[in-house]
Short mmCIF file of C-alpha atoms and ligand atoms in Angstrom, two decimals:
data_model
loop_
_atom_site.label_atom_id
_atom_site.label_comp_id
_atom_site.label_asym_id
_atom_site.label_seq_id
_atom_site.Cartn_x
_atom_site.Cartn_y
_atom_site.Cartn_z
CA UNK A 118 -3.03 15.53 12.95
CA UNK A 119 0.64 15.02 12.49
CA UNK A 120 2.75 17.03 10.09
CA UNK A 121 5.79 15.02 8.98
CA UNK A 122 9.07 16.52 7.78
CA UNK A 123 11.84 14.27 6.47
CA UNK A 124 15.41 15.63 6.48
CA UNK A 125 19.00 14.49 6.49
CA UNK A 126 20.91 14.79 9.76
CA UNK A 127 23.54 17.12 8.32
CA UNK A 128 22.33 20.67 9.06
CA UNK A 129 19.14 19.40 10.75
CA UNK A 130 16.98 22.06 12.39
CA UNK A 131 13.97 20.84 14.39
CA UNK A 132 10.59 22.22 13.30
CA UNK A 133 9.53 22.84 16.92
CA UNK A 134 10.91 22.89 20.47
CA UNK A 135 12.43 19.44 21.08
CA UNK A 136 10.70 17.54 23.87
CA UNK A 137 10.93 13.96 22.77
CA UNK A 138 13.61 12.20 20.75
CA UNK A 139 13.55 8.66 19.45
CA UNK A 140 16.90 7.47 18.08
CA UNK A 141 16.98 4.13 16.29
CA UNK A 142 20.34 2.65 15.40
CA UNK A 143 21.07 -0.29 13.17
CA UNK A 144 22.94 -2.98 15.01
CA UNK A 145 26.16 -2.42 13.10
CA UNK A 146 26.71 0.97 14.72
CA UNK A 147 26.19 1.59 18.42
CA UNK A 148 28.15 4.81 18.70
CA UNK A 149 24.85 6.70 18.29
CA UNK A 150 26.79 9.54 16.73
CA UNK A 151 23.62 11.36 15.58
CA UNK A 152 22.58 11.89 19.19
CA UNK A 153 25.30 14.53 19.45
CA UNK A 154 23.66 16.55 16.68
CA UNK A 155 20.32 16.29 18.45
CA UNK A 156 21.86 17.31 21.78
CA UNK A 157 23.14 20.46 20.09
CA UNK A 158 19.81 21.15 18.39
CA UNK A 159 17.91 20.72 21.66
CA UNK A 160 20.43 22.50 23.91
CA UNK A 161 21.20 19.43 25.96
CA UNK A 162 24.61 18.70 27.50
CA UNK A 163 25.79 15.15 26.99
CA UNK A 164 26.07 13.34 30.35
CA UNK A 165 29.29 11.55 31.22
CA UNK A 166 27.63 8.16 31.66
CA UNK A 167 26.08 8.12 28.19
CA UNK A 168 28.86 6.37 26.26
CA UNK A 169 29.00 3.51 28.77
CA UNK A 170 25.23 3.22 28.86
CA UNK A 171 24.95 3.05 25.10
CA UNK A 172 27.78 0.53 24.85
CA UNK A 173 25.70 -1.70 27.14
CA UNK A 174 22.74 -1.53 24.79
CA UNK A 175 23.43 -4.78 23.01
CA UNK A 176 21.35 -5.84 19.99
CA UNK A 177 18.87 -8.65 20.60
CA UNK A 178 18.23 -11.37 18.05
CA UNK A 179 14.71 -10.61 16.85
CA UNK A 180 13.39 -7.50 18.62
CA UNK A 181 14.67 -4.03 19.37
CA UNK A 182 16.51 -3.28 22.61
CA UNK A 183 15.70 0.15 24.06
CA UNK A 184 16.64 2.42 26.95
CA UNK A 185 15.15 5.79 27.83
CA UNK A 186 16.33 8.74 29.90
CA UNK A 187 15.45 12.36 30.62
CA UNK A 188 18.02 15.16 30.27
CA UNK A 189 17.81 18.83 31.27
CA UNK A 190 17.65 21.29 28.40
CA UNK A 191 18.36 25.01 28.03
CA UNK A 192 15.57 25.39 25.46
CA UNK A 193 12.80 27.83 26.21
CA UNK A 194 9.55 25.93 26.68
CA UNK A 195 11.14 22.55 27.42
CA UNK A 196 13.20 22.17 30.63
CA UNK A 197 13.69 18.46 29.91
CA UNK A 198 14.01 16.32 26.81
CA UNK A 199 13.01 12.66 26.85
CA UNK A 200 15.27 10.35 24.86
CA UNK A 201 14.46 6.82 23.79
CA UNK A 202 17.38 5.02 22.21
CA UNK A 203 16.78 1.75 20.39
CA UNK A 204 19.10 -0.67 18.68
CA UNK A 205 17.71 -2.88 15.93
CA UNK A 206 18.04 -6.69 16.01
CA UNK A 207 21.26 -8.40 15.02
CA UNK A 208 19.59 -10.91 12.67
CA UNK A 209 16.84 -11.24 10.09
CA UNK A 210 15.52 -14.20 8.17
CA UNK A 211 15.73 -14.50 4.38
CA UNK A 212 12.00 -13.74 4.09
CA UNK A 213 12.42 -10.40 5.84
CA UNK A 214 13.75 -6.97 4.91
CA UNK A 215 17.39 -6.32 5.92
CA UNK A 216 16.25 -2.81 6.90
CA UNK A 217 14.24 -4.21 9.84
CA UNK A 218 11.53 -1.79 8.79
CA UNK A 219 8.84 -3.66 10.72
CA UNK A 220 10.87 -3.37 13.92
CA UNK A 221 11.33 0.35 13.24
CA UNK A 222 7.56 0.61 12.87
CA UNK A 223 6.85 -1.13 16.18
CA UNK A 224 9.52 0.84 18.06
CA UNK A 225 8.06 4.14 16.83
CA UNK A 226 4.48 3.02 17.54
CA UNK A 227 5.37 2.01 21.11
CA UNK A 228 7.52 5.04 21.95
CA UNK A 229 6.25 8.02 19.91
CA UNK A 230 4.27 9.62 22.74
CA UNK A 231 1.35 12.00 22.22
CA UNK A 232 3.15 15.22 21.14
CA UNK A 233 5.94 16.53 18.91
CA UNK A 234 8.71 14.04 18.30
CA UNK A 235 12.09 13.85 16.56
CA UNK A 236 12.83 10.40 15.12
CA UNK A 237 16.38 9.66 14.04
CA UNK A 238 17.10 6.60 11.94
CA UNK A 239 20.64 5.44 11.14
CA UNK A 240 20.31 3.07 8.19
CA UNK A 241 23.22 1.16 6.68
CA UNK A 242 22.48 2.33 3.13
CA UNK A 243 20.11 4.40 1.00
CA UNK A 244 17.73 1.47 0.45
CA UNK A 245 17.32 0.92 4.19
CA UNK A 246 16.92 4.70 4.66
CA UNK A 247 13.90 4.60 2.36
CA UNK A 248 12.33 1.61 4.13
CA UNK A 249 12.99 2.91 7.65
CA UNK A 250 11.70 6.44 6.98
CA UNK A 251 8.56 5.01 5.38
CA UNK A 252 8.12 2.61 8.31
CA UNK A 253 8.35 5.45 10.84
CA UNK A 254 5.90 7.62 8.91
CA UNK A 255 3.21 4.91 8.97
CA UNK A 256 2.82 5.50 12.74
CA UNK A 257 1.18 8.92 12.22
CA UNK A 258 -2.12 8.46 10.40
CA UNK A 259 -3.91 11.55 9.14
CA UNK A 260 -7.55 10.58 9.57
CA UNK A 261 -9.13 11.28 12.95
CA UNK A 262 -12.65 12.42 13.81
CA UNK A 263 -12.23 12.39 17.59
CA UNK A 264 -13.84 15.64 18.69
CA UNK A 265 -11.43 18.47 19.33
CA UNK A 266 -8.43 16.65 17.89
CA UNK A 267 -8.65 17.37 14.20
CA UNK A 268 -7.06 20.83 14.57
CA UNK A 269 -4.19 19.84 16.90
CA UNK A 270 -1.02 19.60 14.82
CA UNK A 271 1.83 17.40 16.03
CA UNK A 272 5.25 18.03 14.48
CA UNK A 273 7.12 14.88 13.51
CA UNK A 274 10.70 15.29 12.33
CA UNK A 275 12.10 12.17 10.69
CA UNK A 276 15.86 12.60 10.50
CA UNK A 277 17.93 10.30 8.32
CA UNK A 278 21.54 9.84 9.43
CA UNK A 279 23.19 8.61 6.26
CA UNK A 280 25.82 9.96 3.89
CA UNK A 281 24.55 7.50 1.29
CA UNK A 282 21.28 9.36 0.67
CA UNK A 283 21.38 11.90 -2.16
CA UNK A 284 19.09 14.92 -2.49
CA UNK A 285 17.17 13.08 -5.22
CA UNK A 286 16.74 10.03 -3.00
CA UNK A 287 15.58 12.25 -0.14
CA UNK A 288 12.82 13.69 -2.29
CA UNK A 289 11.79 10.17 -3.36
CA UNK A 290 11.51 9.27 0.34
CA UNK A 291 9.42 12.40 0.95
CA UNK A 292 6.97 11.73 -1.85
CA UNK A 293 6.56 8.11 -0.75
CA UNK A 294 5.93 9.21 2.84
CA UNK A 295 3.34 11.71 1.62
CA UNK A 296 1.56 9.15 -0.53
CA UNK A 297 1.72 6.34 2.02
CA UNK A 298 -0.15 8.75 4.29
CA UNK A 299 -2.63 9.54 1.51
CA UNK A 300 -3.36 5.81 1.10
CA UNK A 301 -3.68 5.40 4.86
CA UNK A 302 -6.14 8.27 5.06
CA UNK A 303 -8.28 6.87 2.24
CA UNK A 304 -8.38 3.43 3.89
CA UNK A 305 -9.18 4.94 7.30
CA UNK A 306 -12.07 7.02 5.96
CA UNK A 307 -15.47 5.46 6.72
CA UNK A 308 -17.66 4.45 3.79
CA UNK A 309 -20.18 7.22 4.49
CA UNK A 310 -17.38 9.71 3.72
CA UNK A 311 -15.33 7.80 1.16
CA UNK A 312 -17.96 6.55 -1.26
CA UNK A 313 -17.51 6.20 -5.02
CA UNK A 314 -18.13 9.89 -5.80
CA UNK A 315 -15.88 11.32 -3.10
CA UNK A 316 -13.19 8.82 -4.08
CA UNK A 317 -13.37 10.11 -7.67
CA UNK A 318 -12.91 13.64 -6.30
CA UNK A 319 -9.82 12.49 -4.38
CA UNK A 320 -8.40 10.97 -7.60
CA UNK A 321 -9.09 14.22 -9.50
CA UNK A 322 -7.15 16.19 -6.87
CA UNK A 323 -4.16 13.85 -7.28
CA UNK A 324 -4.35 14.04 -11.09
CA UNK A 325 -4.47 17.83 -11.03
CA UNK A 326 -1.53 18.08 -8.65
CA UNK A 327 0.57 15.82 -10.90
CA UNK A 328 -0.62 17.22 -14.20
CA UNK A 329 -1.81 13.71 -15.11
CA UNK A 330 -4.65 12.93 -17.53
CA UNK A 331 -7.77 11.52 -15.93
CA UNK A 332 -10.64 9.54 -17.44
CA UNK A 333 -13.76 8.58 -15.47
CA UNK A 334 -16.26 6.04 -16.80
CA UNK A 335 -19.18 5.78 -14.40
CA UNK A 336 -22.60 4.19 -13.96
CA UNK A 337 -24.65 3.62 -17.14
CA UNK A 338 -21.58 4.40 -19.28
CA UNK A 339 -19.84 1.39 -17.74
CA UNK A 340 -22.84 -0.77 -18.53
CA UNK A 341 -23.06 0.48 -22.12
CA UNK A 342 -19.34 -0.06 -22.68
CA UNK A 343 -19.56 -3.66 -21.51
CA UNK A 344 -18.04 -3.58 -18.01
CA UNK A 345 -20.36 -6.35 -16.78
CA UNK A 346 -18.23 -7.13 -13.72
CA UNK A 347 -17.57 -3.63 -12.41
CA UNK A 348 -21.06 -2.37 -13.20
CA UNK A 349 -22.72 -5.49 -11.79
CA UNK A 350 -20.88 -5.35 -8.47
CA UNK A 351 -21.55 -1.66 -7.89
CA UNK A 352 -24.99 -1.06 -9.40
CA UNK A 353 -26.96 -1.43 -6.13
CA UNK A 354 -25.24 1.56 -4.50
CA UNK A 355 -26.62 5.13 -4.45
CA UNK A 356 -23.16 6.07 -5.77
CA UNK A 357 -22.73 4.27 -9.12
CA UNK A 358 -19.48 2.36 -9.75
CA UNK A 359 -16.63 3.86 -11.74
CA UNK A 360 -13.42 3.08 -13.55
CA UNK A 361 -10.95 5.90 -12.99
CA UNK A 362 -7.83 5.98 -15.17
CA UNK A 363 -4.95 8.36 -14.40
CA UNK A 364 -2.27 8.55 -17.09
CA UNK A 365 1.22 10.01 -17.12
CA UNK A 366 3.18 10.31 -20.36
CA UNK A 367 6.83 11.24 -19.73
CA UNK A 368 8.43 13.56 -22.24
CA UNK A 369 9.25 11.81 -25.50
CA UNK A 370 6.55 9.15 -25.10
CA UNK A 371 3.22 8.82 -26.89
CA UNK A 372 0.04 6.81 -26.42
CA UNK A 373 1.72 4.09 -28.51
CA UNK A 374 4.77 3.75 -26.23
CA UNK A 375 4.58 0.47 -24.27
CA UNK A 376 3.31 1.32 -20.78
CA UNK A 377 3.09 0.02 -17.23
CA UNK A 378 -0.44 -0.33 -15.85
CA UNK A 379 -1.32 -0.46 -12.16
CA UNK A 380 -4.83 -1.72 -11.44
CA UNK A 381 -6.39 -1.53 -7.97
CA UNK A 382 -9.45 -3.02 -6.31
CA UNK A 383 -11.51 -0.15 -4.93
CA UNK A 384 -14.46 -1.68 -3.08
CA UNK A 385 -15.30 1.28 -0.85
CA UNK A 386 -17.48 -1.04 1.23
CA UNK A 387 -18.01 -4.76 1.03
CA UNK A 388 -21.16 -6.13 2.64
CA UNK A 389 -20.67 -9.29 0.61
CA UNK A 390 -23.76 -8.38 -1.41
CA UNK A 391 -26.63 -10.90 -1.27
CA UNK A 392 -24.09 -13.57 -0.19
CA UNK A 393 -23.92 -11.30 2.83
CA UNK A 394 -21.08 -11.33 5.35
CA UNK A 395 -21.74 -11.90 9.05
CA UNK A 396 -22.93 -8.39 9.94
CA UNK A 397 -20.93 -8.13 13.20
CA UNK A 398 -17.74 -10.14 12.86
CA UNK A 399 -17.31 -10.41 9.10
CA UNK A 400 -18.34 -6.96 7.93
CA UNK A 401 -16.67 -4.54 10.37
CA UNK A 402 -13.49 -3.19 8.85
CA UNK A 403 -14.64 -3.78 5.26
CA UNK A 404 -14.05 -0.09 4.52
CA UNK A 405 -10.46 -1.30 3.92
CA UNK A 406 -11.52 -3.25 0.82
CA UNK A 407 -10.35 -0.36 -1.37
CA UNK A 408 -6.79 -0.65 -0.01
CA UNK A 409 -5.43 -1.96 -3.32
CA UNK A 410 -6.70 1.05 -5.24
CA UNK A 411 -5.33 3.41 -2.56
CA UNK A 412 -1.93 1.77 -3.07
CA UNK A 413 -2.28 2.30 -6.83
CA UNK A 414 -3.21 5.97 -6.44
CA UNK A 415 -0.39 6.62 -3.94
CA UNK A 416 2.16 4.50 -5.83
CA UNK A 417 1.33 6.28 -9.09
CA UNK A 418 1.67 9.70 -7.44
CA UNK A 419 5.00 8.83 -5.83
CA UNK A 420 6.37 7.34 -9.07
CA UNK A 421 5.31 10.32 -11.19
CA UNK A 422 6.62 12.84 -8.64
CA UNK A 423 10.09 11.27 -8.85
CA UNK A 424 10.20 12.59 -12.43
CA UNK A 425 12.41 9.78 -13.72
CA UNK A 426 9.89 7.57 -15.55
CA UNK A 427 10.69 6.78 -19.17
CA UNK A 428 7.53 4.79 -20.01
CA UNK A 429 3.90 5.86 -19.74
CA UNK A 430 2.31 4.91 -16.43
CA UNK A 431 -1.40 4.32 -15.90
CA UNK A 432 -3.31 3.95 -12.63
CA UNK A 433 -6.67 2.22 -12.93
CA UNK A 434 -9.00 2.40 -9.93
CA UNK A 435 -11.94 -0.04 -10.08
CA UNK A 436 -14.28 1.68 -7.63
CA UNK A 437 -17.59 0.22 -6.45
CA UNK A 438 -19.65 -0.34 -3.33
CA UNK A 439 -20.78 -3.96 -2.93
CA UNK A 440 -24.14 -3.28 -1.32
CA UNK A 441 -27.57 -4.80 -0.96
CA UNK A 442 -30.87 -3.72 -2.49
CA UNK A 443 -33.19 -5.02 -5.19
CA UNK A 444 -30.66 -4.05 -7.88
CA UNK A 445 -27.87 -6.24 -6.40
CA UNK A 446 -26.46 -9.00 -8.54
CA UNK A 447 -27.80 -12.38 -7.41
CA UNK A 448 -26.10 -15.74 -7.00
CA UNK A 449 -27.06 -17.50 -10.29
CA UNK A 450 -26.92 -14.28 -12.36
CA UNK A 451 -24.68 -14.52 -15.43
CA UNK A 452 -22.56 -11.46 -16.18
CA UNK A 453 -20.92 -10.69 -19.51
CA UNK A 454 -17.54 -9.22 -18.72
CA UNK A 455 -15.53 -6.64 -20.69
CA UNK A 456 -13.46 -9.57 -22.02
CA UNK A 457 -16.65 -10.94 -23.59
CA UNK A 458 -16.49 -13.98 -21.31
CA UNK A 459 -19.55 -14.98 -19.29
CA UNK A 460 -19.46 -15.49 -15.53
CA UNK A 461 -22.06 -17.34 -13.50
CA UNK A 462 -22.13 -15.72 -10.07
CA UNK A 463 -22.05 -18.31 -7.29
CA UNK A 464 -20.80 -15.94 -4.58
CA UNK A 465 -21.51 -12.19 -4.63
CA UNK A 466 -18.83 -11.77 -1.93
CA UNK A 467 -16.17 -12.78 -4.49
CA UNK A 468 -16.64 -9.35 -6.08
CA UNK A 469 -13.07 -8.05 -6.12
CA UNK A 470 -12.06 -10.38 -8.94
CA UNK A 471 -15.09 -9.25 -10.98
CA UNK A 472 -14.11 -5.58 -10.87
CA UNK A 473 -10.41 -6.37 -11.41
CA UNK A 474 -11.10 -8.68 -14.36
CA UNK A 475 -12.71 -5.74 -16.16
CA UNK A 476 -9.93 -3.37 -15.04
CA UNK A 477 -7.03 -5.51 -16.27
CA UNK A 478 -8.83 -6.35 -19.48
CA UNK A 479 -9.37 -2.64 -20.16
CA UNK A 480 -5.64 -2.05 -19.54
CA UNK A 481 -4.61 -4.87 -21.88
CA UNK A 482 -6.95 -3.77 -24.64
CA UNK A 483 -6.59 0.01 -24.61
CA UNK A 484 -3.40 1.11 -22.81
CA UNK A 485 -0.59 -0.74 -24.68
CA UNK A 486 0.93 -2.31 -21.56
CA UNK A 487 4.12 -4.34 -21.42
CA UNK A 488 3.49 -4.98 -17.71
CA UNK A 489 0.17 -5.08 -15.84
CA UNK A 490 0.22 -5.16 -12.04
CA UNK A 491 -3.00 -5.51 -10.09
CA UNK A 492 -3.26 -5.20 -6.32
CA UNK A 493 -6.19 -6.07 -4.09
CA UNK A 494 -7.35 -7.04 -0.64
CA UNK A 495 -8.65 -10.13 -2.38
CA UNK A 496 -8.76 -13.27 -0.24
CA UNK A 497 -8.81 -14.19 3.44
CA UNK A 498 -6.80 -17.19 2.28
CA UNK A 499 -3.87 -14.84 1.55
CA UNK A 500 -3.40 -14.52 5.33
CA UNK A 501 -3.29 -18.29 5.67
CA UNK A 502 -0.74 -18.57 2.84
CA UNK A 503 1.65 -15.67 3.53
CA UNK A 504 0.50 -14.03 6.78
CA UNK A 505 -0.10 -10.50 8.01
CA UNK A 506 3.09 -8.83 6.77
CA UNK A 507 3.68 -10.39 3.32
CA UNK A 508 1.35 -9.84 0.41
CA UNK A 509 0.98 -12.89 -1.85
CA UNK A 510 2.17 -12.74 -5.46
CA UNK A 511 0.68 -14.60 -8.42
CA UNK A 512 2.69 -13.99 -11.55
CA UNK A 513 3.07 -15.40 -15.06
CA UNK A 514 6.71 -14.32 -15.33
CA UNK A 515 9.53 -15.63 -13.12
CA UNK A 516 11.74 -12.56 -13.52
CA UNK A 517 8.95 -10.14 -12.63
CA UNK A 518 8.03 -12.27 -9.61
CA UNK A 519 11.65 -12.26 -8.37
CA UNK A 520 11.84 -8.49 -8.87
CA UNK A 521 8.65 -8.00 -6.82
CA UNK A 522 10.08 -10.10 -3.98
CA UNK A 523 13.30 -8.07 -4.01
CA UNK A 524 11.50 -4.71 -4.14
CA UNK A 525 9.32 -5.94 -1.25
CA UNK A 526 12.43 -6.50 0.86
CA UNK A 527 13.93 -3.18 -0.24
CA UNK A 528 10.84 -1.13 0.61
CA UNK A 529 9.50 -3.03 3.61
CA UNK A 530 6.26 -3.78 1.70
CA UNK A 531 7.04 -7.48 1.96
CA UNK A 532 5.84 -10.03 -0.61
CA UNK A 533 6.03 -13.78 -1.16
CA UNK A 534 5.07 -15.81 -4.25
CA UNK A 535 2.10 -18.13 -4.50
CA UNK A 536 2.05 -21.24 -6.66
CA UNK A 537 1.59 -20.38 -10.35
CA UNK A 538 0.25 -23.47 -12.17
CA UNK A 539 -3.01 -22.44 -13.85
CA UNK A 540 -3.57 -25.83 -15.47
CA UNK A 541 -4.33 -27.26 -12.00
CA UNK A 542 -6.69 -24.47 -10.97
CA UNK A 543 -8.75 -23.29 -13.96
CA UNK A 544 -11.18 -26.14 -13.42
CA UNK A 545 -12.22 -24.79 -10.04
CA UNK A 546 -14.40 -22.25 -11.86
CA UNK A 547 -16.20 -24.66 -14.22
CA UNK A 548 -19.84 -23.83 -14.90
CA UNK A 549 -22.53 -25.78 -16.79
CA UNK A 550 -24.05 -22.67 -18.32
CA UNK A 551 -21.32 -19.99 -18.57
CA UNK A 552 -17.59 -19.73 -19.33
CA UNK A 553 -16.83 -19.81 -15.62
CA UNK A 554 -18.19 -19.23 -12.13
CA UNK A 555 -16.70 -16.48 -9.98
CA UNK A 556 -15.89 -18.61 -6.93
CA UNK A 557 -14.08 -21.92 -6.57
CA UNK A 558 -15.65 -25.36 -6.12
CA UNK A 559 -13.05 -26.44 -3.56
CA UNK A 560 -11.68 -23.89 -1.08
CA UNK A 561 -8.96 -26.34 -0.13
CA UNK A 562 -7.23 -26.08 -3.51
CA UNK A 563 -4.76 -23.15 -3.53
CA UNK A 564 -7.53 -20.61 -3.02
CA UNK A 565 -5.47 -17.42 -3.38
CA UNK A 566 -3.82 -18.71 -6.56
CA UNK A 567 -7.28 -19.56 -7.89
CA UNK A 568 -8.55 -16.04 -7.19
CA UNK A 569 -5.62 -14.67 -9.16
CA UNK A 570 -6.35 -17.16 -11.92
CA UNK A 571 -9.90 -15.85 -12.25
CA UNK A 572 -8.43 -12.42 -13.11
CA UNK A 573 -5.97 -14.03 -15.53
CA UNK A 574 -8.89 -15.68 -17.35
CA UNK A 575 -9.68 -12.20 -18.70
CA UNK A 576 -6.16 -11.51 -19.99
CA UNK A 577 -5.86 -14.31 -22.54
CA UNK A 578 -5.24 -12.04 -25.56
CA UNK A 579 -2.64 -10.08 -23.60
CA UNK A 580 -0.82 -13.26 -22.54
CA UNK A 581 -0.91 -14.58 -26.12
CA UNK A 582 0.97 -11.42 -27.17
CA UNK A 583 3.64 -12.11 -24.52
CA UNK A 584 2.38 -9.68 -21.87
CA UNK A 585 3.70 -9.85 -18.30
CA UNK A 586 1.30 -9.74 -15.38
CA UNK A 587 1.68 -9.63 -11.61
CA UNK A 588 -1.18 -9.99 -9.14
CA UNK A 589 -0.62 -8.79 -5.54
CA UNK A 590 -3.06 -9.99 -2.86
CA UNK A 591 -2.61 -7.69 0.16
CA UNK A 592 -5.64 -8.65 2.27
CA UNK A 593 -3.43 -9.05 5.36
CA UNK A 594 -0.81 -6.30 5.20
CA UNK A 595 -3.19 -3.50 4.08
CA UNK A 596 -4.82 -3.13 7.48
CA UNK A 597 -3.46 -3.53 11.03
CA UNK A 598 -4.96 -2.62 14.41
CA UNK A 599 -7.99 -0.99 12.75
CA UNK A 600 -5.83 1.33 10.65
CA UNK A 601 -4.69 1.44 7.04
CA UNK A 602 -0.96 0.71 6.75
CA UNK A 603 -0.40 2.38 3.39
CA UNK A 604 0.83 -1.00 2.14
CA UNK A 605 1.69 -1.10 -1.55
CA UNK A 606 2.53 2.56 -2.21
CA UNK A 607 6.26 2.04 -1.73
CA UNK A 608 6.16 -1.36 -3.44
CA UNK A 609 4.40 -0.05 -6.56
CA UNK A 610 6.33 3.22 -6.81
CA UNK A 611 9.68 1.44 -6.58
CA UNK A 612 8.66 -1.52 -8.73
CA UNK A 613 7.57 0.97 -11.38
CA UNK A 614 10.97 2.70 -11.24
CA UNK A 615 12.75 -0.65 -11.59
CA UNK A 616 10.62 -1.57 -14.61
CA UNK A 617 11.62 1.69 -16.30
ZN1 ZN B 757 -16.20 -9.54 -0.90
#
């Protein structure tokens, strides 16, 4: 298990004997000035050839350029220190983050080694410092059940070389790093450990730590209160489904102050239900189907910790296990949703939109939102539309959409908009016997937009009152190489600050 400390370079003291240093410079500066601080901290004498060697390390166009070398050290317990020096690419496209955070992530992943490591980033500004530190931290997941390894602690020092980062900004970086790792751990946990009840316990721990209010509506209570979607999807599990609502009211606000609501899909395991997935290829990895709710929990915690919110913030986790037994919802069942609308189920594997439709409707009806943001690993089609790095946005407000794209670039949690033209897509859900079906008639018609539109169908009153809504489909970026990425924590925490 890795313990991560984030500090500024000025006055940096390593948390253990330095054995391995990874210095990543932005292409604008190849003097690698911070190395001198690290030499001093690790009792290494700078070799004469270093300046010439580093001057030769020219930036490449799209990938990092790296060199590595070993230098003798006077530290006790480490006769040599390994250095890897990387320079970030000279260019980036307009769809990418200027911070090159994804390159930082791959450089750290490829060069971090097995033990303690000091990672120095030299960002051009405070925004890039945030994105680069978060990107580096994603390489050290917390969850590991390999025997004998759970008690081994690796010290990771992330050192930010920037005069532009204030003490307040440093603590924002720290709380985002901490909560990105929380989201990663939750996604990495297998469904036999992270089921609905243990997930509720995790949310209670977060609420207690933050001093946030928490409301849990679970099982029969959901059914009685009309959550036909969330209850229906989760009722076949031994752990009944739940809506968990964490609420933070900054000083001077009341329950009537217009709020921001974050709503996350929390399918702790998705078998597909009776419309079952292919058990080998399609089901493995479906523990990650709660990634949206993990982003909401982490993003909420990071935003509240910053202590600068001026509007109430709510985190709604729609938690359920989509499993198979005689209680499962069937294709052809008709559910009555919290919105009062009826849904004819034609695909039990399109369950995320059912739980989210109830979640966003609850937010619109009871929590006085001026902005609702939902986030979900919702459609495989998201990967076809915007790929593995960019979540897809579906939004009823142009300004909010543009802000989410910008915050994506700022944080490294990249986003890109989908087509928003509901009048062309509503018909995909037509049903002879209910208000709508839950899955489209034609998968070749803007499928990810349609999935978002299904959720929007349950926000009609909210839209009529002028409410803004953003849907984030993160099916691709939430999970990479069999690990949770912590996608969405930084995006939501920073988006929330900007909506303040
Ligand atoms: Zn599904």
